[in-house]
PDB file of C-alpha atoms in Angstrom:
ATOM      1  CA  MET A   1      -6.401  33.462   5.160  1.00 90.00           C
ATOM      2  CA  ARG A   2      -3.035  32.524   3.662  1.00 92.00           C
ATOM      3  CA  THR A   3      -2.120  31.808   0.068  1.00 93.00           C
ATOM      4  CA  VAL A   4      -0.279  28.698  -1.154  1.00 93.00           C
ATOM      5  CA  HIS A   5       2.933  30.746  -1.320  1.00 92.00           C
ATOM      6  CA  GLU A   6       2.520  31.990   2.258  1.00 94.00           C
ATOM      7  CA  VAL A   7       1.761  28.497   3.614  1.00 93.00           C
ATOM      8  CA  SER A   8       4.692  27.117   1.631  1.00 91.00           C
ATOM      9  CA  GLU A   9       7.018  29.683   3.225  1.00 91.00           C
ATOM     10  CA  LEU A  10       5.542  29.118   6.686  1.00 91.00           C
ATOM     11  CA  ALA A  11       5.614  25.312   6.666  1.00 90.00           C
ATOM     12  CA  GLY A  12       8.677  24.699   4.522  1.00 89.00           C
ATOM     13  CA  VAL A  13       6.817  22.574   1.987  1.00 90.00           C
ATOM     14  CA  SER A  14       6.605  23.207  -1.735  1.00 92.00           C
ATOM     15  CA  ALA A  15       3.560  24.708  -3.422  1.00 91.00           C
ATOM     16  CA  ARG A  16       3.433  21.559  -5.560  1.00 91.00           C
ATOM     17  CA  THR A  17       3.131  19.437  -2.402  1.00 92.00           C
ATOM     18  CA  LEU A  18       0.195  21.526  -1.175  1.00 93.00           C
ATOM     19  CA  GLN A  19      -1.463  21.250  -4.576  1.00 91.00           C
ATOM     20  CA  TYR A  20      -1.001  17.478  -4.562  1.00 91.00           C
ATOM     21  CA  TYR A  21      -2.442  17.175  -1.039  1.00 92.00           C
ATOM     22  CA  ASP A  22      -5.503  19.015  -2.325  1.00 90.00           C
ATOM     23  CA  GLN A  23      -5.785  16.779  -5.404  1.00 88.00           C
ATOM     24  CA  ILE A  24      -5.811  13.570  -3.360  1.00 88.00           C
ATOM     25  CA  GLY A  25      -8.197  14.995  -0.751  1.00 87.00           C
ATOM     26  CA  LEU A  26      -5.671  14.924   2.092  1.00 90.00           C
ATOM     27  CA  LEU A  27      -5.622  18.667   2.781  1.00 91.00           C
ATOM     28  CA  ARG A  28      -8.240  20.903   1.211  1.00 90.00           C
ATOM     29  CA  PRO A  29      -7.881  24.688   1.356  1.00 91.00           C
ATOM     30  CA  ALA A  30     -10.526  26.583   3.307  1.00 89.00           C
ATOM     31  CA  GLU A  31     -11.727  28.162   0.074  1.00 89.00           C
ATOM     32  CA  TYR A  32     -10.795  29.091  -3.471  1.00 89.00           C
ATOM     33  CA  THR A  33     -10.732  32.560  -4.959  1.00 88.00           C
ATOM     34  CA  ARG A  34     -12.708  33.326  -8.114  1.00 87.00           C
ATOM     35  CA  SER A  35      -9.466  32.843 -10.015  1.00 86.00           C
ATOM     36  CA  GLY A  36      -9.048  29.376  -8.506  1.00 86.00           C
ATOM     37  CA  TYR A  37      -6.263  30.235  -6.047  1.00 90.00           C
ATOM     38  CA  ARG A  38      -6.173  28.214  -2.821  1.00 92.00           C
ATOM     39  CA  LEU A  39      -6.611  29.949   0.550  1.00 94.00           C
ATOM     40  CA  TYR A  40      -5.853  28.292   3.905  1.00 93.00           C
ATOM     41  CA  ASP A  41      -7.308  29.184   7.300  1.00 92.00           C
ATOM     42  CA  ASP A  42      -5.879  28.323  10.745  1.00 91.00           C
ATOM     43  CA  ALA A  43      -7.745  24.999  10.859  1.00 89.00           C
ATOM     44  CA  ALA A  44      -6.202  23.897   7.557  1.00 91.00           C
ATOM     45  CA  ILE A  45      -2.733  24.952   8.720  1.00 91.00           C
ATOM     46  CA  GLY A  46      -3.247  22.992  11.953  1.00 89.00           C
ATOM     47  CA  LYS A  47      -4.178  19.940   9.915  1.00 90.00           C
ATOM     48  CA  LEU A  48      -1.047  20.425   7.797  1.00 92.00           C
ATOM     49  CA  GLN A  49       1.071  20.357  10.957  1.00 90.00           C
ATOM     50  CA  GLN A  50      -0.438  17.004  11.903  1.00 87.00           C
ATOM     51  CA  ILE A  51       0.134  15.621   8.403  1.00 90.00           C
ATOM     52  CA  LEU A  52       3.777  16.740   8.465  1.00 89.00           C
ATOM     53  CA  LEU A  53       4.290  15.117  11.865  1.00 85.00           C
ATOM     54  CA  PHE A  54       2.980  11.837  10.468  1.00 84.00           C
ATOM     55  CA  ARG A  55       5.293  12.263   7.460  1.00 85.00           C
ATOM     56  CA  GLU A  56       8.276  12.821   9.779  1.00 81.00           C
ATOM     57  CA  LEU A  57       7.347   9.488  11.349  1.00 77.00           C
ATOM     58  CA  GLU A  58       7.416   7.906   7.857  1.00 75.00           C
ATOM     59  CA  PHE A  59       3.700   7.182   7.537  1.00 80.00           C
ATOM     60  CA  SER A  60       2.610   6.928   3.889  1.00 83.00           C
ATOM     61  CA  LEU A  61       0.187   9.498   2.501  1.00 86.00           C
ATOM     62  CA  LYS A  62      -2.373   6.730   1.993  1.00 83.00           C
ATOM     63  CA  ASP A  63      -2.104   5.680   5.661  1.00 81.00           C
ATOM     64  CA  ILE A  64      -2.356   9.295   6.835  1.00 86.00           C
ATOM     65  CA  LYS A  65      -5.435   9.893   4.701  1.00 86.00           C
ATOM     66  CA  ALA A  66      -7.102   6.677   5.890  1.00 81.00           C
ATOM     67  CA  MET A  67      -6.439   7.505   9.554  1.00 80.00           C
ATOM     68  CA  MET A  68      -7.551  11.115   9.361  1.00 83.00           C
ATOM     69  CA  GLU A  69     -10.734  10.179   7.489  1.00 79.00           C
ATOM     70  CA  SER A  70     -11.680   7.506  10.035  1.00 76.00           C
ATOM     71  CA  PRO A  71     -14.929   8.267  11.893  1.00 70.00           C
ATOM     72  CA  ASP A  72     -13.010   7.597  15.130  1.00 69.00           C
ATOM     73  CA  PHE A  73     -10.099   9.934  14.410  1.00 75.00           C
ATOM     74  CA  ASP A  74      -9.293  12.229  17.317  1.00 74.00           C
ATOM     75  CA  SER A  75      -6.594  14.843  16.762  1.00 73.00           C
ATOM     76  CA  GLY A  76      -5.709  14.961  20.482  1.00 77.00           C
ATOM     77  CA  LYS A  77      -5.194  11.211  20.671  1.00 76.00           C
ATOM     78  CA  ALA A  78      -3.217  11.298  17.411  1.00 77.00           C
ATOM     79  CA  LEU A  79      -0.927  13.984  18.835  1.00 77.00           C
ATOM     80  CA  GLU A  80      -0.249  11.833  21.918  1.00 80.00           C
ATOM     81  CA  GLN A  81       0.646   8.938  19.635  1.00 76.00           C
ATOM     82  CA  GLN A  82       2.918  11.179  17.580  1.00 77.00           C
ATOM     83  CA  ILE A  83       4.689  12.372  20.738  1.00 81.00           C
ATOM     84  CA  THR A  84       5.264   8.770  21.838  1.00 80.00           C
ATOM     85  CA  LEU A  85       6.620   7.825  18.412  1.00 79.00           C
ATOM     86  CA  LEU A  86       8.901  10.871  18.334  1.00 79.00           C
ATOM     87  CA  LEU A  87      10.269   9.963  21.778  1.00 80.00           C
ATOM     88  CA  LEU A  88      10.902   6.399  20.577  1.00 79.00           C
ATOM     89  CA  LYS A  89      12.636   7.792  17.501  1.00 78.00           C
ATOM     90  CA  LYS A  90      14.697  10.144  19.706  1.00 81.00           C
ATOM     91  CA  GLU A  91      15.754   7.194  21.885  1.00 78.00           C
ATOM     92  CA  HIS A  92      16.693   5.233  18.746  1.00 73.00           C
ATOM     93  CA  LEU A  93      18.806   8.122  17.406  1.00 79.00           C
ATOM     94  CA  GLU A  94      20.526   8.601  20.775  1.00 80.00           C
ATOM     95  CA  ASN A  95      21.418   4.894  20.821  1.00 74.00           C
ATOM     96  CA  LEU A  96      22.910   5.222  17.330  1.00 75.00           C
ATOM     97  CA  ILE A  97      24.881   8.321  18.398  1.00 79.00           C
ATOM     98  CA  ASP A  98      26.224   6.476  21.451  1.00 75.00           C
ATOM     99  CA  LEU A  99      27.206   3.525  19.249  1.00 70.00           C
ATOM    100  CA  ALA A 100      28.971   5.782  16.749  1.00 76.00           C
ATOM    101  CA  ARG A 101      30.857   7.553  19.545  1.00 75.00           C
ATOM    102  CA  GLY A 102      31.845   4.207  21.020  1.00 70.00           C
ATOM    103  CA  ILE A 103      33.162   3.024  17.648  1.00 68.00           C
ATOM    104  CA  LYS A 104      35.123   6.258  17.288  1.00 70.00           C
ATOM    105  CA  ALA A 105      36.612   5.862  20.780  1.00 69.00           C
ATOM    106  CA  ILE A 106      37.412   2.136  20.969  1.00 66.00           C
ATOM    107  CA  GLY A 107      36.784   0.705  17.514  1.00 62.00           C
ATOM    108  CA  VAL A 108      34.075  -1.469  15.971  1.00 54.00           C
ATOM    109  CA  ASN A 109      32.205  -3.916  18.204  1.00 54.00           C
ATOM    110  CA  THR A 110      30.918  -6.364  15.601  1.00 52.00           C
ATOM    111  CA  MET A 111      28.781  -8.209  18.171  1.00 51.00           C
ATOM    112  CA  ASP A 112      26.568  -5.228  19.073  1.00 55.00           C
ATOM    113  CA  PHE A 113      23.780  -4.351  16.635  1.00 61.00           C
ATOM    114  CA  THR A 114      21.047  -3.547  19.187  1.00 63.00           C
ATOM    115  CA  ALA A 115      21.211   0.177  18.385  1.00 61.00           C
ATOM    116  CA  PHE A 116      19.843  -0.579  14.919  1.00 65.00           C
ATOM    117  CA  ASP A 117      16.743  -2.321  16.267  1.00 66.00           C
ATOM    118  CA  THR A 118      13.575  -0.383  15.357  1.00 67.00           C
ATOM    119  CA  LYS A 119      11.151  -3.047  16.587  1.00 68.00           C
ATOM    120  CA  LYS A 120       9.596  -0.839  19.289  1.00 67.00           C
ATOM    121  CA  ILE A 121       9.010   1.993  16.818  1.00 67.00           C
ATOM    122  CA  ASP A 122       7.556  -0.324  14.166  1.00 67.00           C
ATOM    123  CA  GLU A 123       5.246  -2.067  16.638  1.00 68.00           C
ATOM    124  CA  TYR A 124       3.910   1.173  18.100  1.00 63.00           C
ATOM    125  CA  ALA A 125       3.396   2.691  14.643  1.00 68.00           C
ATOM    126  CA  ALA A 126       1.405  -0.395  13.613  1.00 67.00           C
ATOM    127  CA  GLN A 127      -0.706  -0.115  16.770  1.00 64.00           C
ATOM    128  CA  ALA A 128      -1.344   3.577  16.079  1.00 63.00           C
ATOM    129  CA  LYS A 129      -2.560   2.847  12.546  1.00 63.00           C
ATOM    130  CA  ALA A 130      -4.741  -0.022  13.707  1.00 61.00           C
ATOM    131  CA  SER A 131      -6.329   2.046  16.484  1.00 59.00           C
ATOM    132  CA  TRP A 132      -8.339   4.220  14.096  1.00 58.00           C
ATOM    133  CA  GLY A 133     -11.713   2.754  13.366  1.00 50.00           C
ATOM    134  CA  ASN A 134     -12.487  -0.823  12.480  1.00 48.00           C
ATOM    135  CA  SER A 135      -9.177  -2.600  11.801  1.00 51.00           C
ATOM    136  CA  GLU A 136     -10.874  -5.063   9.467  1.00 63.00           C
ATOM    137  CA  ALA A 137     -12.272  -2.155   7.471  1.00 62.00           C
ATOM    138  CA  TYR A 138      -8.828  -0.571   7.389  1.00 60.00           C
ATOM    139  CA  ARG A 139      -7.250  -3.758   6.007  1.00 64.00           C
ATOM    140  CA  GLU A 140     -10.017  -4.003   3.431  1.00 68.00           C
ATOM    141  CA  PHE A 141      -9.405  -0.385   2.428  1.00 67.00           C
ATOM    142  CA  GLU A 142      -5.680  -1.066   1.964  1.00 66.00           C
ATOM    143  CA  GLU A 143      -6.399  -4.158  -0.127  1.00 71.00           C
ATOM    144  CA  LYS A 144      -8.901  -2.397  -2.393  1.00 69.00           C
ATOM    145  CA  THR A 145      -6.760   0.684  -2.980  1.00 70.00           C
ATOM    146  CA  LYS A 146      -3.253  -0.812  -3.139  1.00 69.00           C
ATOM    147  CA  ASP A 147      -3.133  -0.869  -6.961  1.00 72.00           C
ATOM    148  CA  CYS A 148      -5.012   2.384  -7.607  1.00 72.00           C
ATOM    149  CA  THR A 149      -3.243   5.058  -9.626  1.00 76.00           C
ATOM    150  CA  ARG A 150      -3.465   8.733  -8.666  1.00 71.00           C
ATOM    151  CA  GLU A 151      -5.849   9.314 -11.558  1.00 77.00           C
ATOM    152  CA  GLU A 152      -8.105   6.467 -10.407  1.00 78.00           C
ATOM    153  CA  GLU A 153      -8.133   7.861  -6.859  1.00 76.00           C
ATOM    154  CA  ARG A 154      -9.137  11.281  -8.167  1.00 77.00           C
ATOM    155  CA  ASN A 155     -11.906   9.758 -10.289  1.00 81.00           C
ATOM    156  CA  VAL A 156     -13.328   7.889  -7.300  1.00 82.00           C
ATOM    157  CA  ASN A 157     -13.323  11.092  -5.225  1.00 80.00           C
ATOM    158  CA  VAL A 158     -15.117  12.962  -8.038  1.00 83.00           C
ATOM    159  CA  GLN A 159     -17.753  10.203  -8.295  1.00 88.00           C
ATOM    160  CA  MET A 160     -18.365  10.329  -4.542  1.00 88.00           C
ATOM    161  CA  MET A 161     -18.754  14.109  -4.607  1.00 89.00           C
ATOM    162  CA  THR A 162     -21.282  13.671  -7.417  1.00 91.00           C
ATOM    163  CA  ILE A 163     -23.482  11.716  -5.001  1.00 93.00           C
ATOM    164  CA  PHE A 164     -23.382  14.649  -2.595  1.00 93.00           C
ATOM    165  CA  THR A 165     -24.272  16.959  -5.477  1.00 93.00           C
ATOM    166  CA  GLU A 166     -27.419  14.852  -5.828  1.00 94.00           C
ATOM    167  CA  PHE A 167     -28.100  15.221  -2.095  1.00 95.00           C
ATOM    168  CA  GLY A 168     -27.812  18.974  -2.536  1.00 94.00           C
ATOM    169  CA  ARG A 169     -30.706  19.010  -4.973  1.00 94.00           C
ATOM    170  CA  HIS A 170     -32.998  17.737  -2.203  1.00 94.00           C
ATOM    171  CA  VAL A 171     -31.955  20.043   0.663  1.00 94.00           C
ATOM    172  CA  GLY A 172     -35.113  21.336   2.314  1.00 91.00           C
ATOM    173  CA  GLU A 173     -37.097  18.214   1.441  1.00 93.00           C
ATOM    174  CA  ALA A 174     -37.974  15.344   3.781  1.00 94.00           C
ATOM    175  CA  ALA A 175     -34.880  13.339   4.712  1.00 93.00           C
ATOM    176  CA  ASP A 176     -36.965  10.148   4.872  1.00 92.00           C
ATOM    177  CA  SER A 177     -38.360  10.416   1.338  1.00 94.00           C
ATOM    178  CA  SER A 178     -37.818   7.362  -0.842  1.00 93.00           C
ATOM    179  CA  GLU A 179     -35.626   9.323  -3.262  1.00 95.00           C
ATOM    180  CA  VAL A 180     -33.355  10.710  -0.546  1.00 95.00           C
ATOM    181  CA  GLN A 181     -33.130   7.347   1.196  1.00 95.00           C
ATOM    182  CA  GLY A 182     -32.210   5.866  -2.180  1.00 95.00           C
ATOM    183  CA  LEU A 183     -29.274   8.267  -2.315  1.00 95.00           C
ATOM    184  CA  VAL A 184     -28.133   7.089   1.133  1.00 96.00           C
ATOM    185  CA  LYS A 185     -28.217   3.506  -0.127  1.00 95.00           C
ATOM    186  CA  LYS A 186     -26.291   4.589  -3.230  1.00 95.00           C
ATOM    187  CA  LEU A 187     -23.641   6.238  -1.028  1.00 94.00           C
ATOM    188  CA  GLN A 188     -23.337   3.170   1.199  1.00 93.00           C
ATOM    189  CA  THR A 189     -22.959   0.888  -1.822  1.00 94.00           C
ATOM    190  CA  PHE A 190     -20.348   3.193  -3.368  1.00 91.00           C
ATOM    191  CA  ILE A 191     -18.236   3.210  -0.185  1.00 89.00           C
ATOM    192  CA  THR A 192     -18.462  -0.588   0.046  1.00 88.00           C
ATOM    193  CA  GLU A 193     -17.439  -1.050  -3.585  1.00 88.00           C
ATOM    194  CA  HIS A 194     -14.510   1.372  -3.515  1.00 84.00           C
ATOM    195  CA  PHE A 195     -13.229   1.504   0.076  1.00 80.00           C
ATOM    196  CA  TYR A 196     -14.495  -0.986   2.684  1.00 79.00           C
ATOM    197  CA  THR A 197     -17.666  -2.750   3.778  1.00 82.00           C
ATOM    198  CA  CYS A 198     -19.831   0.138   4.911  1.00 85.00           C
ATOM    199  CA  THR A 199     -22.116  -1.225   7.620  1.00 85.00           C
ATOM    200  CA  ASP A 200     -24.970   0.882   8.975  1.00 87.00           C
ATOM    201  CA  GLU A 201     -22.865   1.550  12.072  1.00 83.00           C
ATOM    202  CA  ILE A 202     -19.914   2.814  10.026  1.00 82.00           C
ATOM    203  CA  LEU A 203     -22.232   4.832   7.773  1.00 87.00           C
ATOM    204  CA  SER A 204     -23.835   6.484  10.798  1.00 87.00           C
ATOM    205  CA  GLY A 205     -20.373   7.508  12.062  1.00 81.00           C
ATOM    206  CA  LEU A 206     -19.435   8.853   8.645  1.00 85.00           C
ATOM    207  CA  GLY A 207     -22.645  10.907   8.506  1.00 88.00           C
ATOM    208  CA  LYS A 208     -21.805  12.588  11.803  1.00 84.00           C
ATOM    209  CA  MET A 209     -18.297  13.308  10.528  1.00 79.00           C
ATOM    210  CA  TYR A 210     -19.676  14.792   7.286  1.00 85.00           C
ATOM    211  CA  ALA A 211     -21.793  17.263   9.282  1.00 85.00           C
ATOM    212  CA  GLY A 212     -19.245  17.890  12.026  1.00 78.00           C
ATOM    213  CA  GLY A 213     -17.463  20.820  10.422  1.00 75.00           C
ATOM    214  CA  GLY A 214     -13.968  20.989   8.959  1.00 68.00           C
ATOM    215  CA  ASP A 215     -12.860  19.820   5.527  1.00 69.00           C
ATOM    216  CA  PHE A 216     -15.574  17.207   5.042  1.00 74.00           C
ATOM    217  CA  THR A 217     -18.410  19.637   5.641  1.00 83.00           C
ATOM    218  CA  LYS A 218     -16.790  22.322   3.474  1.00 82.00           C
ATOM    219  CA  ASN A 219     -16.141  19.939   0.579  1.00 81.00           C
ATOM    220  CA  ILE A 220     -19.620  18.410   0.677  1.00 87.00           C
ATOM    221  CA  ASP A 221     -21.276  21.826   0.849  1.00 88.00           C
ATOM    222  CA  ALA A 222     -19.048  22.982  -1.999  1.00 87.00           C
ATOM    223  CA  ALA A 223     -20.332  20.075  -4.091  1.00 86.00           C
ATOM    224  CA  GLY A 224     -24.018  20.266  -3.181  1.00 90.00           C
ATOM    225  CA  GLY A 225     -24.545  23.741  -1.790  1.00 92.00           C
ATOM    226  CA  ALA A 226     -24.888  25.132   1.729  1.00 92.00           C
ATOM    227  CA  GLY A 227     -26.511  22.717   4.163  1.00 93.00           C
ATOM    228  CA  THR A 228     -25.843  19.590   2.089  1.00 94.00           C
ATOM    229  CA  ALA A 229     -23.580  17.939   4.667  1.00 91.00           C
ATOM    230  CA  VAL A 230     -26.071  18.411   7.499  1.00 93.00           C
ATOM    231  CA  PHE A 231     -28.949  17.227   5.307  1.00 95.00           C
ATOM    232  CA  ALA A 232     -27.012  14.150   4.162  1.00 95.00           C
ATOM    233  CA  ASN A 233     -26.289  13.297   7.793  1.00 93.00           C
ATOM    234  CA  GLU A 234     -29.981  13.601   8.712  1.00 94.00           C
ATOM    235  CA  ALA A 235     -30.877  11.236   5.875  1.00 95.00           C
ATOM    236  CA  ILE A 236     -28.119   8.819   6.891  1.00 94.00           C
ATOM    237  CA  GLN A 237     -29.278   8.734  10.523  1.00 92.00           C
ATOM    238  CA  VAL A 238     -32.859   8.006   9.401  1.00 93.00           C
ATOM    239  CA  TYR A 239     -31.580   5.244   7.117  1.00 93.00           C
ATOM    240  CA  CYS A 240     -29.490   3.721   9.924  1.00 90.00           C
ATOM    241  CA  GLY A 241     -32.344   3.878  12.403  1.00 84.00           C
ATOM    242  CA  LYS A 242     -30.543   6.418  14.577  1.00 64.00           C
ATOM    243  CA  MET A 243     -33.211   9.069  14.087  1.00 57.00           C
ATOM    244  CA  PRO A 244     -37.011   8.728  14.072  1.00 46.00           C
ATOM    245  CA  GLN A 245     -38.744   8.870  10.715  1.00 43.00           C
ATOM    246  CA  LEU A 246     -39.705  12.470   9.983  1.00 41.00           C
TER     247      LEU A 246
END
């Protein structure tokens, strides 16, 4: 485990940046000490690398969060996209260097502005963003959250975690009980109201992601207790008809 200071030194980002990433739910530490200090494991540091690569490619924090929280997000595929974008950026910079050298050698060519064209980079970046999950849902998410303040975003995240706290009170009970299924409906409605239209298909994918390990599982279990994420997923799959009634 590494402290905020150690990760800050390792990654070259400020402690304040790491704290902010935690506040907005972009990068959660692996755990907190009793004194409230953040600790990061290798998985969290790996996720930070991916976030910083997206930032180097000028993706907004909101876009990065939306992509990495998509049920379809695949870190291997994302890395391939990042490599392609970095190569396009490298080509763009080399063209600018060649232009600058040409100007230095023979003077300004006012007719040649092709080196400034970033169309290929912009188009590929747009395709990369659109490739994660349902593009209609992504557009809806952007529309619903475009005017949200940081405080409003934090409040929404707290409210969502409260639902998982309620799930935690029922761990060990039947996932198909009317009360537990009511919580699934409550979760689906909350996501639809605050993020995007949460169809049964999307909800089923989210449930699998919640129970799949990593930050989501840790955060949900931190809110509701050990086993909450897996239990919530079982209830979601019953609700969505992906699992037989128990």
